[in-house]
Short mmCIF file of C-alpha atoms in Angstrom, two decimals:
data_model
loop_
_atom_site.label_atom_id
_atom_site.label_comp_id
_atom_site.label_asym_id
_atom_site.label_seq_id
_atom_site.Cartn_x
_atom_site.Cartn_y
_atom_site.Cartn_z
CA UNK A 259 24.08 101.00 65.38
CA UNK A 260 24.51 99.53 61.98
CA UNK A 261 27.60 97.70 60.82
CA UNK A 262 28.65 100.76 58.85
CA UNK A 263 28.32 102.95 61.90
CA UNK A 264 30.37 100.55 64.01
CA UNK A 265 32.99 100.46 61.26
CA UNK A 266 33.12 104.27 61.27
CA UNK A 267 33.50 104.34 65.04
CA UNK A 268 36.52 102.07 64.88
CA UNK A 269 38.03 104.14 62.11
CA UNK A 270 37.48 107.28 64.20
CA UNK A 271 39.31 105.68 67.09
CA UNK A 272 42.18 104.62 64.85
CA UNK A 273 42.36 108.09 63.39
CA UNK A 274 42.67 109.56 66.89
CA UNK A 275 45.27 107.02 67.95
CA UNK A 276 47.43 107.34 64.85
CA UNK A 277 47.08 110.87 63.48
CA UNK A 278 49.88 110.42 60.93
CA UNK A 279 48.40 107.28 59.34
CA UNK A 280 46.24 107.10 56.26
CA UNK A 281 43.30 105.07 57.46
CA UNK A 282 41.15 105.49 54.35
CA UNK A 283 42.87 102.57 52.65
CA UNK A 284 42.50 100.06 55.49
CA UNK A 285 41.47 96.61 54.33
CA UNK A 286 38.85 94.98 56.56
CA UNK A 287 40.36 91.53 56.49
CA UNK A 288 44.07 92.20 56.84
CA UNK A 289 45.57 92.48 60.31
CA UNK A 290 45.51 96.08 61.48
CA UNK A 291 49.05 95.89 62.83
CA UNK A 292 50.31 94.89 59.37
CA UNK A 293 48.66 97.93 57.81
CA UNK A 294 49.19 100.76 60.25
CA UNK A 295 51.95 99.57 62.52
CA UNK A 296 50.09 99.24 65.80
CA UNK A 297 51.93 97.88 68.81
CA UNK A 298 50.65 96.53 72.11
CA UNK A 299 50.53 100.05 73.57
CA UNK A 300 48.20 101.08 70.74
CA UNK A 301 45.89 98.10 71.25
CA UNK A 302 45.62 99.14 74.86
CA UNK A 303 44.53 102.55 73.58
CA UNK A 304 41.82 101.04 71.39
CA UNK A 305 40.49 99.10 74.36
CA UNK A 306 40.59 102.19 76.58
CA UNK A 307 38.85 104.31 73.96
CA UNK A 308 36.03 101.73 73.80
CA UNK A 309 35.72 101.89 77.55
CA UNK A 310 35.73 105.69 77.53
CA UNK A 311 33.30 106.18 74.65
CA UNK A 312 30.88 103.27 75.12
CA UNK A 313 31.59 101.84 78.53
CA UNK A 314 32.56 98.56 76.89
CA UNK A 315 35.09 96.43 78.73
CA UNK A 316 37.09 94.18 76.45
CA UNK A 317 38.72 91.47 78.57
CA UNK A 318 42.29 90.59 77.65
CA UNK A 319 41.30 87.15 76.34
CA UNK A 320 39.15 88.87 73.70
CA UNK A 321 41.91 91.13 72.33
CA UNK A 322 42.48 88.63 69.52
CA UNK A 323 39.07 89.57 68.09
CA UNK A 324 40.35 93.08 67.49
CA UNK A 325 43.15 92.03 65.16
CA UNK A 326 41.35 93.02 61.95
CA UNK A 327 38.76 95.66 61.19
CA UNK A 328 36.26 92.92 60.26
CA UNK A 329 37.03 91.21 63.58
CA UNK A 330 36.42 94.44 65.49
CA UNK A 331 33.10 94.94 63.75
CA UNK A 332 31.78 91.44 64.39
CA UNK A 333 32.94 91.56 68.02
CA UNK A 334 31.58 95.02 68.76
CA UNK A 335 28.41 95.20 66.69
CA UNK A 336 26.40 92.91 69.04
CA UNK A 337 27.53 95.05 71.97
CA UNK A 338 26.65 98.30 70.23
CA UNK A 339 23.59 97.30 68.21
CA UNK A 340 21.13 98.86 70.66
CA UNK A 341 23.03 102.15 70.86
CA UNK A 342 22.42 105.17 68.72
CA UNK A 343 25.31 106.55 66.76
CA UNK A 344 26.39 109.94 68.09
CA UNK A 345 25.08 112.70 65.92
CA UNK B 1199 36.38 115.90 96.00
CA UNK B 1200 39.27 113.53 95.40
CA UNK B 1201 41.39 113.37 92.28
CA UNK B 1202 42.03 110.08 90.55
CA UNK B 1203 45.61 111.21 90.31
CA UNK B 1204 47.82 114.07 91.39
CA UNK B 1205 51.01 114.53 89.47
CA UNK B 1206 53.85 116.40 91.11
CA UNK B 1207 55.86 118.46 88.63
CA UNK B 1208 54.99 119.94 85.25
CA UNK B 1209 58.12 118.80 83.45
CA UNK B 1210 57.89 116.67 80.36
CA UNK B 1211 57.25 113.47 82.29
CA UNK B 1212 54.54 115.00 84.46
CA UNK B 1213 52.78 116.66 81.53
CA UNK B 1214 52.92 113.44 79.50
CA UNK B 1215 51.52 111.36 82.37
CA UNK B 1216 48.83 114.01 82.82
CA UNK B 1217 47.83 113.90 79.16
CA UNK B 1218 47.54 110.11 79.19
CA UNK B 1219 45.38 110.10 82.30
CA UNK B 1220 43.17 112.99 81.21
CA UNK B 1221 42.75 111.33 77.81
CA UNK B 1222 40.99 108.45 79.51
CA UNK B 1223 38.75 110.61 81.68
CA UNK B 1224 40.77 110.45 84.86
CA UNK B 1225 40.36 113.43 87.11
CA UNK B 1226 43.89 114.65 87.25
CA UNK B 1227 45.74 117.65 88.64
CA UNK B 1228 49.37 118.57 88.01
CA UNK B 1229 50.92 120.63 90.79
CA UNK B 1230 54.07 122.63 89.99
CA UNK B 1231 56.10 124.55 92.55
CA UNK B 1232 57.70 126.86 90.00
CA UNK B 1233 55.81 129.50 88.00
CA UNK B 1234 57.16 128.15 84.72
CA UNK B 1235 56.59 124.75 83.12
CA UNK B 1236 59.33 122.32 82.26
CA UNK B 1237 61.41 121.36 85.29
CA UNK B 1238 64.80 120.25 84.03
CA UNK B 1239 63.91 121.14 80.44
CA UNK B 1240 62.55 124.61 80.70
CA UNK B 1241 63.23 128.14 79.55
CA UNK B 1242 63.71 131.59 80.99
CA UNK B 1243 63.52 135.15 79.77
CA UNK B 1244 66.30 137.78 80.17
CA UNK B 1245 66.28 141.16 78.46
CA UNK B 1246 63.53 140.09 76.03
CA UNK B 1247 65.38 136.98 74.99
CA UNK B 1248 64.03 133.51 75.70
CA UNK B 1249 66.64 130.90 76.51
CA UNK B 1250 66.13 127.17 76.76
CA UNK B 1251 67.63 125.41 79.74
CA UNK B 1252 68.31 121.72 79.62
CA UNK B 1253 67.57 121.39 75.96
CA UNK B 1254 70.60 121.60 73.71
CA UNK B 1255 68.77 119.47 71.22
CA UNK B 1256 66.16 116.80 71.22
CA UNK B 1257 67.76 113.39 70.81
CA UNK B 1258 65.93 110.41 69.26
CA UNK B 1259 65.06 112.15 66.01
CA UNK B 1260 63.35 109.82 63.57
CA UNK B 1261 61.55 111.02 60.45
CA UNK B 1262 57.82 111.19 60.01
CA UNK B 1263 56.35 107.77 59.37
CA UNK B 1264 58.73 105.85 61.65
CA UNK B 1265 56.31 104.55 64.22
CA UNK B 1266 58.23 102.14 66.40
CA UNK B 1267 60.97 104.51 67.49
CA UNK B 1268 60.73 106.24 70.88
CA UNK B 1269 59.67 109.47 69.14
CA UNK B 1270 57.07 107.62 67.05
CA UNK B 1271 55.67 105.94 70.17
CA UNK B 1272 55.55 109.20 72.05
CA UNK B 1273 53.66 110.96 69.26
CA UNK B 1274 51.13 108.15 69.00
CA UNK B 1275 50.58 107.87 72.72
CA UNK B 1276 50.07 111.61 73.15
CA UNK B 1277 48.17 111.81 69.84
CA UNK B 1278 50.36 114.35 68.15
CA UNK B 1279 51.32 114.41 64.55
CA UNK B 1280 55.05 114.52 63.74
CA UNK B 1281 54.48 117.97 62.21
CA UNK B 1282 53.10 119.29 65.52
CA UNK B 1283 56.59 119.12 67.05
CA UNK B 1284 58.08 121.27 64.23
CA UNK B 1285 61.40 119.44 64.44
CA UNK B 1286 64.37 120.75 62.49
CA UNK B 1287 67.28 118.38 62.09
CA UNK B 1288 70.89 119.13 62.95
CA UNK B 1289 73.46 119.98 60.29
CA UNK B 1290 76.34 117.99 61.71
CA UNK B 1291 77.84 117.44 65.15
CA UNK B 1292 81.22 116.24 66.29
CA UNK B 1293 83.28 114.72 69.06
CA UNK B 1294 86.58 116.59 69.15
CA UNK B 1295 89.58 115.25 71.03
CA UNK B 1296 93.21 116.38 70.59
CA UNK B 1297 94.12 113.60 68.17
CA UNK B 1298 90.84 112.57 66.62
CA UNK B 1299 87.60 114.10 65.44
CA UNK B 1300 84.48 112.02 64.86
CA UNK B 1301 81.68 113.80 63.05
CA UNK B 1302 78.11 112.55 63.03
CA UNK B 1303 74.78 113.40 61.46
CA UNK B 1304 71.33 111.85 61.67
CA UNK B 1305 72.54 109.20 59.21
CA UNK B 1306 74.21 106.46 61.21
CA UNK B 1307 76.19 105.13 58.23
CA UNK B 1308 78.04 108.45 58.08
CA UNK B 1309 79.21 107.95 61.66
CA UNK B 1310 80.21 104.34 60.98
CA UNK B 1311 82.42 105.60 58.13
CA UNK B 1312 83.97 108.25 60.39
CA UNK B 1313 84.92 105.56 62.91
CA UNK B 1314 86.37 103.46 60.07
CA UNK B 1315 88.44 106.43 58.81
CA UNK B 1316 89.69 107.59 62.21
CA UNK B 1317 90.14 104.17 63.84
CA UNK B 1318 90.66 101.69 60.99
CA UNK B 1319 91.91 98.97 63.32
CA UNK B 1320 88.80 99.17 65.46
CA UNK B 1321 86.03 99.13 62.86
CA UNK B 1322 85.34 95.38 63.05
CA UNK B 1323 85.02 95.56 66.82
CA UNK B 1324 82.89 98.68 66.52
CA UNK B 1325 80.54 96.95 64.07
CA UNK B 1326 80.15 94.00 66.43
CA UNK B 1327 79.42 96.39 69.29
CA UNK B 1328 76.75 98.08 67.17
CA UNK B 1329 75.15 94.69 66.50
CA UNK B 1330 74.99 94.01 70.23
CA UNK B 1331 73.52 97.46 70.87
CA UNK B 1332 70.85 97.14 68.20
CA UNK B 1333 69.67 93.77 69.49
CA UNK B 1334 69.61 94.84 73.16
CA UNK B 1335 66.24 95.33 74.90
CA UNK B 1336 67.03 98.45 76.87
CA UNK B 1337 63.41 99.28 77.60
CA UNK B 1338 62.64 96.21 79.69
CA UNK B 1339 61.11 97.63 82.87
CA UNK B 1340 61.62 94.43 84.84
CA UNK B 1341 65.27 93.84 84.19
CA UNK B 1342 67.17 94.99 87.25
CA UNK B 1343 70.55 93.53 86.37
CA UNK B 1344 73.08 96.32 86.03
CA UNK B 1345 76.18 95.91 83.96
CA UNK B 1346 78.86 98.55 83.60
CA UNK B 1347 79.40 99.57 80.00
CA UNK B 1348 83.19 99.95 80.07
CA UNK B 1349 84.04 96.22 80.38
CA UNK B 1350 81.59 95.47 77.57
CA UNK B 1351 83.08 98.19 75.34
CA UNK B 1352 86.58 96.92 76.09
CA UNK B 1353 85.60 93.46 74.92
CA UNK B 1354 84.95 94.93 71.46
CA UNK B 1355 87.31 97.92 71.22
CA UNK B 1356 91.00 98.07 72.17
CA UNK B 1357 91.80 101.77 71.74
CA UNK B 1358 90.73 103.51 74.97
CA UNK B 1359 90.53 106.84 73.14
CA UNK B 1360 87.75 105.55 70.88
CA UNK B 1361 85.90 104.27 73.94
CA UNK B 1362 86.26 107.69 75.59
CA UNK B 1363 85.08 109.42 72.43
CA UNK B 1364 81.99 107.21 72.15
CA UNK B 1365 81.23 107.72 75.82
CA UNK B 1366 81.67 111.48 75.78
CA UNK B 1367 78.35 112.57 74.18
CA UNK B 1368 76.41 109.73 75.79
CA UNK B 1369 77.61 110.60 79.26
CA UNK B 1370 77.11 114.33 78.88
CA UNK B 1371 73.57 113.79 77.67
CA UNK B 1372 72.40 111.37 80.27
CA UNK B 1373 74.75 109.74 82.74
CA UNK B 1374 73.81 110.20 86.39
CA UNK B 1375 76.78 108.10 87.48
CA UNK B 1376 80.36 109.31 87.64
CA UNK B 1377 82.98 107.30 85.78
CA UNK B 1378 81.15 104.47 84.07
CA UNK B 1379 77.62 104.20 82.74
CA UNK B 1380 75.15 101.32 83.13
CA UNK B 1381 75.12 99.38 79.89
CA UNK B 1382 71.36 99.66 79.31
CA UNK B 1383 71.70 103.44 79.69
CA UNK B 1384 74.62 103.38 77.28
CA UNK B 1385 72.39 101.56 74.79
CA UNK B 1386 69.53 104.04 75.24
CA UNK B 1387 71.88 106.96 74.72
CA UNK B 1388 73.81 105.38 71.83
CA UNK B 1389 70.59 104.74 69.92
CA UNK B 1390 69.13 108.13 70.75
CA UNK B 1391 72.23 110.11 69.68
CA UNK B 1392 74.15 108.12 67.08
CA UNK B 1393 71.55 105.81 65.53
CA UNK B 1394 68.66 108.30 65.64
CA UNK B 1395 69.97 111.82 66.12
CA UNK B 1396 69.43 115.47 66.95
CA UNK B 1397 66.72 117.96 66.10
CA UNK B 1398 65.30 121.11 67.62
CA UNK B 1399 61.72 122.35 67.59
CA UNK B 1400 60.98 125.74 66.07
CA UNK B 1401 60.23 127.88 69.11
CA UNK B 1402 62.32 125.75 71.48
CA UNK B 1403 61.22 124.20 74.75
CA UNK B 1404 58.75 127.00 75.27
CA UNK B 1405 56.82 125.82 72.22
CA UNK B 1406 56.86 122.11 73.11
CA UNK B 1407 55.83 122.73 76.71
CA UNK B 1408 52.95 124.95 75.61
CA UNK B 1409 51.83 122.29 73.16
CA UNK B 1410 51.69 119.70 75.94
CA UNK B 1411 50.03 122.11 78.36
CA UNK B 1412 47.33 122.97 75.83
CA UNK B 1413 46.58 119.34 75.12
CA UNK B 1414 46.44 118.53 78.82
CA UNK B 1415 43.99 121.36 79.48
CA UNK B 1416 41.86 120.56 76.44
CA UNK B 1417 41.44 117.06 77.81
CA UNK B 1418 40.14 118.51 81.06
CA UNK B 1419 43.31 118.31 83.12
CA UNK B 1420 43.92 120.82 85.87
CA UNK B 1421 47.28 122.55 86.27
CA UNK B 1422 48.29 124.50 89.35
CA UNK B 1423 51.41 126.61 89.04
CA UNK B 1424 53.29 128.01 92.02
CA UNK B 1425 51.95 125.14 94.12
CA UNK B 1426 54.84 123.35 95.77
CA UNK B 1427 54.09 120.18 97.68
CA UNK B 1428 55.16 120.18 101.33
CA UNK B 1429 54.09 116.62 102.10
CA UNK B 1430 52.75 113.46 100.55
CA UNK B 1431 50.47 111.99 103.16
CA UNK B 1432 50.11 108.25 103.58
CA UNK B 1433 47.88 106.19 105.82
CA UNK B 1434 48.83 102.54 106.45
CA UNK B 1435 51.34 102.60 103.62
CA UNK B 1436 48.87 103.96 101.11
CA UNK B 1437 48.91 107.52 99.80
CA UNK B 1438 45.82 109.60 100.54
CA UNK B 1439 46.60 113.23 99.83
CA UNK B 1440 49.24 115.87 99.27
CA UNK B 1441 49.62 119.10 101.20
CA UNK B 1442 50.56 122.24 99.28
CA UNK B 1443 52.68 125.15 100.48
CA UNK B 1444 49.47 127.15 100.90
CA UNK B 1445 48.34 124.59 103.47
CA UNK B 1446 45.63 123.28 101.16
CA UNK B 1447 45.21 119.52 101.11
CA UNK B 1448 44.32 117.67 97.91
CA UNK B 1449 42.97 114.13 98.21
CA UNK B 1450 44.01 111.62 95.56
CA UNK B 1451 43.64 107.94 94.74
CA UNK B 1452 47.18 107.91 93.35
CA UNK B 1453 50.16 110.21 93.17
CA UNK B 1454 52.82 110.23 90.47
CA UNK B 1455 55.84 112.29 91.43
CA UNK B 1456 58.53 113.58 89.11
CA UNK B 1457 60.52 115.21 91.93
CA UNK B 1458 63.13 112.48 91.94
CA UNK B 1459 63.05 109.25 93.95
CA UNK B 1460 64.76 110.40 97.13
CA UNK B 1461 63.20 113.84 96.85
CA UNK B 1462 59.79 112.10 96.73
CA UNK B 1463 60.52 109.85 99.72
CA UNK B 1464 61.77 112.90 101.63
CA UNK B 1465 58.33 114.45 101.23
CA UNK B 1466 56.45 111.44 102.58
CA UNK B 1467 54.63 111.73 105.84
CA UNK B 1468 55.07 109.70 107.98
CA UNK B 1469 58.74 109.60 107.00
CA UNK B 1470 60.19 106.47 105.49
CA UNK B 1471 63.20 104.52 106.67
CA UNK B 1472 64.16 103.68 103.06
CA UNK B 1473 65.25 107.29 102.50
CA UNK B 1474 68.66 106.72 104.08
CA UNK B 1475 69.54 103.81 101.83
CA UNK B 1476 69.39 105.70 98.54
CA UNK B 1477 72.30 106.96 96.54
CA UNK B 1478 72.06 110.63 95.60
CA UNK B 1479 73.21 111.89 92.21
CA UNK B 1480 76.11 114.31 92.05
CA UNK B 1481 76.56 115.15 88.39
CA UNK B 1482 75.73 118.75 87.60
CA UNK B 1483 76.73 121.44 85.17
CA UNK B 1484 77.48 125.09 84.68
CA UNK B 1485 76.27 126.53 81.43
CA UNK B 1486 77.06 129.85 79.77
CA UNK B 1487 74.86 131.30 77.08
CA UNK B 1488 76.66 133.63 74.71
CA UNK B 1489 74.58 135.71 72.32
CA UNK B 1490 76.84 136.76 69.43
CA UNK B 1491 76.41 139.43 66.79
CA UNK B 1492 76.49 137.10 63.77
CA UNK B 1493 75.84 133.53 62.73
CA UNK B 1494 78.13 131.19 64.72
CA UNK B 1495 79.34 129.62 61.46
CA UNK B 1496 80.78 133.01 60.47
CA UNK B 1497 82.85 132.82 63.66
CA UNK B 1498 84.16 129.36 62.79
CA UNK B 1499 81.45 127.42 64.61
CA UNK B 1500 79.70 125.43 61.92
CA UNK B 1501 78.68 122.33 63.90
CA UNK B 1502 75.33 121.85 65.63
CA UNK B 1503 76.76 120.31 68.79
CA UNK B 1504 80.38 119.65 69.73
CA UNK B 1505 81.48 117.36 72.54
CA UNK B 1506 85.09 118.17 73.26
CA UNK B 1507 87.99 117.24 75.44
CA UNK B 1508 91.18 119.28 75.31
CA UNK B 1509 92.94 116.35 77.02
CA UNK B 1510 93.70 113.02 75.29
CA UNK B 1511 91.53 111.10 77.76
CA UNK B 1512 88.03 111.93 78.93
CA UNK B 1513 86.92 111.39 82.51
CA UNK B 1514 83.29 112.03 83.38
CA UNK B 1515 83.20 113.01 87.03
CA UNK B 1516 82.43 115.83 89.41
CA UNK B 1517 85.46 118.14 89.24
CA UNK B 1518 87.52 118.98 92.32
CA UNK B 1519 87.36 122.62 91.25
CA UNK B 1520 84.19 124.65 90.68
CA UNK B 1521 83.99 123.47 87.08
CA UNK B 1522 86.07 121.38 84.70
CA UNK B 1523 87.19 123.67 81.89
CA UNK B 1524 89.14 121.03 79.96
CA UNK B 1525 86.05 119.31 78.57
CA UNK B 1526 82.55 120.36 77.73
CA UNK B 1527 79.71 120.60 75.26
CA UNK B 1528 79.13 123.40 72.78
CA UNK B 1529 75.75 123.93 71.23
CA UNK B 1530 75.11 126.34 68.37
CA UNK B 1531 71.34 126.57 68.14
CA UNK B 1532 71.62 128.32 64.79
CA UNK B 1533 73.14 125.27 63.13
CA UNK B 1534 69.91 123.36 62.75
CA UNK B 1535 67.78 123.31 59.62
CA UNK B 1536 65.28 125.94 60.67
CA UNK B 1537 62.89 127.17 57.98
CA UNK B 1538 64.00 130.71 58.84
CA UNK B 1539 67.29 131.77 60.44
CA UNK B 1540 67.20 132.64 64.14
CA UNK B 1541 67.24 136.34 65.01
CA UNK B 1542 70.58 136.15 66.79
CA UNK B 1543 73.57 133.88 67.06
CA UNK B 1544 73.65 131.74 70.19
CA UNK B 1545 76.53 129.63 71.46
CA UNK B 1546 76.06 127.64 74.62
CA UNK B 1547 78.93 126.15 76.58
CA UNK B 1548 78.34 123.46 79.20
CA UNK B 1549 80.93 122.22 81.70
CA UNK B 1550 80.81 119.67 84.52
CA UNK B 1551 80.50 121.45 87.86
CA UNK B 1552 80.76 120.82 91.57
CA UNK B 1553 77.50 121.55 93.40
CA UNK B 1554 78.95 121.64 96.92
CA UNK B 1555 81.47 124.33 96.04
CA UNK B 1556 78.92 126.52 94.27
CA UNK B 1557 76.41 126.05 97.06
CA UNK B 1558 78.92 127.06 99.76
CA UNK B 1559 79.60 130.52 98.28
CA UNK B 1560 78.02 133.61 99.84
CA UNK B 1561 75.85 135.61 97.41
CA UNK B 1562 78.45 138.29 96.58
CA UNK B 1563 81.20 135.76 95.89
CA UNK B 1564 78.80 133.59 93.94
CA UNK B 1565 78.11 136.32 91.37
CA UNK B 1566 81.83 137.01 91.04
CA UNK B 1567 82.64 133.29 90.76
CA UNK B 1568 80.14 132.87 87.94
CA UNK B 1569 81.98 135.56 85.96
CA UNK B 1570 85.44 134.21 86.77
CA UNK B 1571 84.64 130.62 85.90
CA UNK B 1572 82.80 131.60 82.76
CA UNK B 1573 85.92 133.47 81.65
CA UNK B 1574 88.12 130.51 82.45
CA UNK B 1575 85.80 128.15 80.58
CA UNK B 1576 85.88 130.42 77.53
CA UNK B 1577 89.64 130.84 77.70
CA UNK B 1578 90.10 127.09 77.72
CA UNK B 1579 87.63 126.76 74.86
CA UNK B 1580 89.61 129.25 72.78
CA UNK B 1581 92.75 127.13 73.01
CA UNK B 1582 90.83 124.67 70.85
CA UNK B 1583 88.28 126.81 68.95
CA UNK B 1584 88.19 130.32 67.44
CA UNK B 1585 87.86 133.23 69.87
CA UNK B 1586 84.47 135.00 69.69
CA UNK B 1587 84.81 137.31 72.70
CA UNK B 1588 84.68 140.47 70.57
CA UNK B 1589 81.36 139.38 69.09
CA UNK B 1590 79.47 138.72 72.31
CA UNK B 1591 76.45 140.98 72.86
CA UNK B 1592 74.94 139.22 75.85
CA UNK B 1593 76.17 136.69 78.39
CA UNK B 1594 74.41 134.73 81.07
CA UNK B 1595 75.31 131.66 83.08
CA UNK B 1596 73.61 129.21 85.35
CA UNK B 1597 75.20 126.85 87.85
CA UNK B 1598 74.32 123.72 89.85
CA UNK B 1599 72.92 126.07 92.48
CA UNK B 1600 70.50 127.55 89.94
CA UNK B 1601 69.43 124.05 88.90
CA UNK B 1602 68.77 123.04 92.51
CA UNK B 1603 66.77 126.20 93.10
CA UNK B 1604 64.41 125.69 90.18
CA UNK B 1605 64.12 121.91 90.02
CA UNK B 1606 64.52 120.86 93.64
CA UNK B 1607 66.96 118.15 92.59
CA UNK B 1608 69.38 117.32 95.40
CA UNK B 1609 72.91 118.51 94.45
CA UNK B 1610 71.43 120.10 91.31
CA UNK B 1611 71.85 116.59 89.88
CA UNK B 1612 70.61 117.02 86.34
CA UNK B 1613 70.26 113.29 85.69
CA UNK B 1614 69.09 112.42 89.18
CA UNK B 1615 70.19 109.40 91.17
CA UNK B 1616 72.52 106.78 89.65
CA UNK B 1617 70.10 104.13 90.93
CA UNK B 1618 67.07 104.09 88.64
CA UNK B 1619 63.67 102.72 89.67
CA UNK B 1620 62.56 101.34 86.33
CA UNK B 1621 59.10 100.16 87.43
CA UNK B 1622 58.44 103.50 89.16
CA UNK B 1623 57.33 101.87 92.42
CA UNK B 1624 57.98 103.32 95.88
CA UNK B 1625 57.54 101.79 99.35
CA UNK B 1626 54.16 103.59 99.48
CA UNK B 1627 51.27 101.94 97.66
CA UNK B 1628 49.76 104.16 94.95
CA UNK B 1629 52.76 106.49 94.98
CA UNK B 1630 54.85 106.18 91.85
CA UNK B 1631 57.71 108.10 90.36
CA UNK B 1632 58.28 109.21 86.80
CA UNK B 1633 60.93 111.30 85.10
CA UNK B 1634 64.66 111.37 85.60
CA UNK B 1635 64.89 108.76 88.36
CA UNK B 1636 62.66 106.25 86.58
CA UNK B 1637 65.45 105.85 84.06
CA UNK B 1638 64.34 106.86 80.58
CA UNK B 1639 66.63 109.69 79.62
CA UNK B 1640 66.63 112.82 77.54
CA UNK B 1641 63.65 114.83 76.45
CA UNK B 1642 61.94 112.04 74.58
CA UNK B 1643 62.88 109.62 77.37
CA UNK B 1644 61.38 111.81 80.08
CA UNK B 1645 58.16 112.12 78.13
CA UNK B 1646 58.00 108.35 77.55
CA UNK B 1647 58.64 107.87 81.24
CA UNK B 1648 55.46 109.77 82.12
CA UNK B 1649 53.51 107.85 79.49
CA UNK B 1650 54.71 104.43 80.59
CA UNK B 1651 54.18 105.05 84.29
CA UNK B 1652 50.63 106.30 83.66
CA UNK B 1653 49.91 103.27 81.44
CA UNK B 1654 51.52 100.73 83.74
CA UNK B 1655 50.12 101.83 87.07
CA UNK B 1656 46.95 103.81 86.47
CA UNK B 1657 45.43 102.81 83.15
CA UNK B 1658 45.88 99.05 82.89
#
């Protein structure tokens, strides 16, 4: 998967988790929770969605990497680079 | 073929827990003894009319875009949009006592002003109480300290009538305990009713329950109606399966039960010694539904919900008689901001009731008693409010006995046991409770209860 595809995957997850939020204007380098009001319950959902969709386990010590969209991409891209994006 | 989880009960908490688990690919089955969804917040059909039971209104209303409120959390966790719930806000509600009336809307500052106008000497104390309430962490699942609310209220407010008036709606809408209320419950209810507020979904409970059912099934969840559980089977203190009334046995890694704490322990096999130590709830209600031939406001009923006491002081307890006619709750479903007016006028009257007395009546006397007590309740109401008897086109009532029959709650206790199990744990490993006895109250509370128990015990 390319960086753009990984980015899209994360946006898809966020869109599912927060259906009322406008995710099109998310800035990659600002903390997600400052932009779309995510709490700890929602971060748990992101982690569980990654497990469900890609069988990726994010250990609790790594949660800090998911704070921004850019952080998510750089953390997940190495784990997803050999996968094909779903058609 | 074992399930990851079996959920007992298709009320709001069970459905919500089911959705969360199915969302993350757990193999989950909800078993429901009744043929209708909803448990304590359900609906029934009589003469082509659908009536909600339980739901007068949804508390905890916050507008679209508020994400950190209980409603906002619920919507996010179940992945609904605010619009999906089709919530219509109340017009205005009131607490009516002989010497004072406090009106409230979904704007808390309006209520604060009402308190200032009606109880000018108490407003400073009231404001300090509100500060304490707003900074209180009522959702802490690990805090087992229980404080009564009355002593705390008395440290801020001197006039006992104001304390009674504040307590009245909060107790009616969620207090399992007679007399006083635990302070954290008081805080939950105060925020949900006064700070947030009331709304009703277009289509009532029927609509909300169907919405949850659809989502659960879309996610692959299995729902079995008319499947009461006869026993929850444990081996070496760990749950292994449940047995249904049909005799069928379903194996499960975990069980979440919304039957009530004691009700759940009573179903455990082998039986548990802890069962005897639990306190059972006693608070139950009789409710009469009056369909009227015009809009309630044209009969002098212009409020959404009215909590009233015809006596100067309000005492929340199981009456010595069949019901207590001197205090109650009135709900006019029509007085919410629906996009289109309802087809008919509906006035609901709820009174505290005594389960044991209703339960002891033989069938023939029971039917007669329902009529008699309904008449007495209405007569008492009409000493305080306009008479609408000539405008009634349909009447129906349910009692604590009805509630017991359809929900299985001991004593028809609408709010379950006074002792809440906030972390949802039972003496049996992998058996958890959710719903009324876990301690989050009201419709939104029940739903959040299912969500948090699923998250805490099965998804972490």
